[in-house]
Amino acid sequence: MPNSSSAWEVRNLPILGPLLRQIEAAPKPLPEDSILLRVMVQALVIVGIIAVDVAAGVATDELPLTFWAAPLSIIGAIWSWYNRYKRNVPAKFCLAIGMLLALAAFLSRLVGELNDTRLVLAELLIQLQVLHSFDLPRRKDLGYSMVIGLILLGVAGTISQTLTYGPVLLLFIVLAIPCLILDYRSRLGLQSRFSGNRSELLKQKQRQKVSLLNAISPKRLTTLLLVIIGLGLAIFAFLPRLPGYQLRTFPVSAPINFDVGNFDGRTITNPGYIGRGRENGDDSGNGNGTNQESGPGTLDTTYYYGFNTKINQNLRGQLEPQVVMRVRSQAEGFWRVLAFDKYTGEGWEISRNDNTFTLNRPRWSYQFDVKWGRNNYANETKEVIQSYTVVSQLPNLIPALYNARELYFPTEKIAIDPDGNLRSPLELREGLTYTVISDVPYRSADILGKAGTNYPESINQYYLQIPPEIAEKVRQKTEEILARKSKVAKESKPITSPYQKALDLAQELKQNPNYKLQKTPPFLAEGEDLVSAFLFGYQNSPEGEKITGGYGDHFSTVLTIMLRSIGIPARLVGGYAPGEFNPFTGLYVVKNTDAYMMTEVYFPGYGWFAFNPIPGMPLTPPSIEKNQTFTALMTFWKWVAGWLPSPVTGFIERFIGGIFRWILGIIAWFFALFSQGWQGIFGGLILGTALSFLGWLLYIFWRKWRYGRWLARLSPMESIYQQMLNLMASKGLVKRGFQTPFEYTKAIQEYNSLIREQGEIVEEISQAYVEWRYGSKEVNLTRLKKLLRSLKQSIRRRLN
């Protein structure tokens, strides 16, 4: 009686009473009886957990989440199946306590990983899902589990850097399609419990089985899968890509606990060099390097030799390709590592290494301000953000695009050398992630071509150094090349622009067949200079043979010294090519074999710009370029208008405006034809076709006239060679800018549709051209013109 009175009193309370009556009147939730749906949902969640493990494979060394989360989740699902009709109040209290413990663990871990909370949040979600799997009596709870699986898959997608995420995504889609079908049928009540006598029950179950098999038949599921994947790929292909990094929170590894008290930044730790190894007590790899800093030797097959305070270019060998890092960047570029200023005769060194200084970051931020000491150049720059993830061990040099402004790095201290290159207190180890913001300058040939030669004393002091014993003969060789270039271009005055000189010398080294890209050049003899051997022949050449040229990096060394010999400041810079871009991950995959050296040239007021003389590679590295045609036109007009009287300015603007209005009127009249019935439509189509044909004829005539004018300005031999290239281009055999004449000849001889006669003509004309241009030999123009006519006739016969 007292209990009834208490209950009556509660039901009459103003707030609790209506709430209690509403709860009692609500229908009891029906448990989910479909074993297949429960199994599919559980598989979906496990795939989400696996996706997080796969994506975070390079970012964590802890025990994979799948090892403990998947078995516990399966056990919880089985337990909840057998207890789906019970209230499970004690279990729910235990689950609530477990969730509070998971939240406490999450908050404690969150304090140490504020830089990137994605994995911490994903782990919390997995822990809550494991606990939640012990209480899944209703369909709605299964829906929550499917959403959790989808969220885990999305988190994995944001941190994945490889295509190993792709198969997991495909498996998730394969499971999600039947899972959604089963869930939808359950929500419609198509899988509710059956009633009636035994015969009726069997018939209902049979009909339900047939309906279920039709709903999830392999043919239907396969069709849905293909349609979904097709639509997904189409959306992915056409989805606009934002410039990236709309939020100013950048990927950085967790703080590295490392004693930086004795770090002065002067030591470069490259495991590829003898006696160089790891720091911090980890001696794996210590002493395994084969690179030596002087004398003949063998290249280390793993670590690039060019990343050291002193490099030896008298080493021979090849790197074995392996991926070293992945880069996400708003623009591709040369991932710059370090620069050298002093040439030693067989390599390079950093002469001011002792001037390297260190920087500390605040404890509450990962940001280093690395723009210290930068000059304010006149050229415009563009902010480019790059995030680097190290895949295999690298030296303690931090790759970054040129002109870095901010660095987000997990150590408390870094170092900067006098050339602005960044160094870490310890080697860049597998899994390390950091971010760099660079102000990359726009590269304009017109602007740099007008740069002066008033170099600061600080530039002349360090970037014009050249051994005196080779200075004169290298200068004579350089001036001889520039004079020949000027003569070939029919310039009345010698070339004075440092930018044009750098371009011409780089092109000469790339295309002159006398300087070959050697697979294994001879070792330098004792006391022999690398540049001298490259240009004039190695002393260790086989008897009766003169070998010139060298490795790709040797080309850059030679260009740097040639520029210095004629008073143009230059330095050698090492780094990585952009690598292979993966459109599915948006990352540049960089290998150790992408490392190489280039020449950087200083232009007063604009800074350093790179040139690449290595055959088979672009003349300049990828850079930020900007088309300023209309900007310059508007600037010029504003300048002119400022000097003119207002009436004259108004007249010119009205005149130009009248021309535009006349053109727009004609366009409007043309489109108005299509609104005047069938006659107007056909008239407009005929007029448009006739105008298009007339425009095409004028374009063809203009191209031929312009081509003829261009040929007339060339020397006879150059004209014959260019006509031959044009004929071959009409067959689809276009000569690339980085190909030498002999490389091009070899490439087209391998072309299947090229008949033997045409190949022999191309080879003979190319041979004559090379002898004329680089050997200054006389050529038989009469015979070459006859060969050119034969080539034209042969191609026309083939086309007909």
C-alpha angles and dihedrals in degrees: 000000000000090000091053090049091051092050091048091051092051092050090055096053113114098240109014093045098065091040092053093047090049091052092049092048094049114102115254112256113255115232120236108254099181108110091188093056092048091050092048092049091048090050090050092054092047091052088052090053091048090050091057091049093049094047093046093046094112095037102059139037095196126113109288113259091230091066094068106013098056097051093044091047091052091049090050092050092051092048093049090050093058092044099041094118095049129086092231093200096162090049091051091053089051091048091051090053090048091051091052090052090049090051091050091051090048094052093048092051093043091064091062097044106043090134094072119009099173097098092042091053091045091053091050090051091050092050091050091048092052090052091043091054089070090065110045106131097135138058091238090061089054088054090055090052092052090052090050090053090051092049091051090051090051092050089050090051092056094053100034116112101175139055090249084092089064098072090047090052090049091050090050091053091048090054096038096059098061089035092058091045092053092045091051091050089050092051089051090053094245091132099045123132117284127236138191136066122324095267092049091046092054092049091050092050091048092051090046092051093050091048092049093049090051091049095052101029113150092240093054094044092048091051091050091047093052092046092050094047091047093051091045093053091046092052090046091052095049099034108116114243116223116219087260138239096062087164120060096227109107132198112262131160121248114278113285114227101221131144104244095171094107096036111120097162095236096111123078111202108209112165089203092072123080111260093015119115147142125308132217094060096297105123098176106130093017110145094000094111120104100196114110126195097232141018131027114321149137125278118241108249096219110035123054111244094218097075104084140088088257124024130197117215092186090083122108131202142072137270120242106232118249134152112258104174147353121226131200108196139163088228134015118248148143106298095223120210111170145335135224128213106177122070114207101187094255099039144334141278139188103251096191097046090127089063091066111124134195133235129205125208127214116267091237095053139046093213124117118190101221101169091094113138096009117146120235101243124195098234121096119253137202126216111241121183119205130184118198128198116190113223099180132016118290135180118273091268117114114224115219141152115270119282099025114197105178132020125195105199133160098230123086094233139031134176135231124203124212091268092057096254118148127234133190126216089239139020119288101256132199113287096021114142127191139158133224130194113203132185097219113196121232112248113226118175091200094054096042090046089062095048114124132231100240096123121186117248090243088061096045092049096062110018102052096057114132131159107263094223092066101028098094100045092045090050092050092049091048094050090047090056093047092048091052091048090052091049094049090049089049092234113170091208129046118260110269103168112101089210092055091045091053091049093048094047092047090050091048093054091046097049107028106104090209089072105060129187098244122210091209115002119198119271117260114258118238108289093006118138119232096219092047091049091048095051103034106023139280118273089221093057115133114270112279093014132092114208119198132171124044144190120344092259089053089063090058092048091052093048091050093052093043091054091047090050090064095044101265112132111235139161138191115250128191131201145110133298113238091265127212114328116223108207093196096056098027090229134126109230107213124196131195088249089063089071116105144141130257137179120254118201124201120230115190111246094010107058132221125343127181132235124191117209095174112122115246094025131095115274092238128028120249107288143168108273129182131196104226099173098118094035091057091046092053091046091051092049093050090050092050092045090054090062097044127083115257095249091054092048090049092049093051092048091048091048094051090043090052091054091052092047090051091051092047090049092055091049091050091049090050094053090044088065090070091062094058100082130261094321092055092047094051091042091052092048092049092047092047092049092048092049091048091051091048091049091050091051091050091048092051091048092048092049092051092046092049092046091050091050090051093049091049091060093054127085114259094256093046089048093053092048093048092048089052091051090049092051092050090047088058086063091051095260100125119179111233119224094244095050120101117222091257093047089052092048092051091048096053093045087064090055109111099215094052110103120221095251092056092048092052092050092050091048094050094047091047091049091051091047093052092047090049097045102038102022099036090227126158115251133204099248093180093058093043092052089050090051090050091053090049090051091051092049092047093051093047091051090051092049092049 
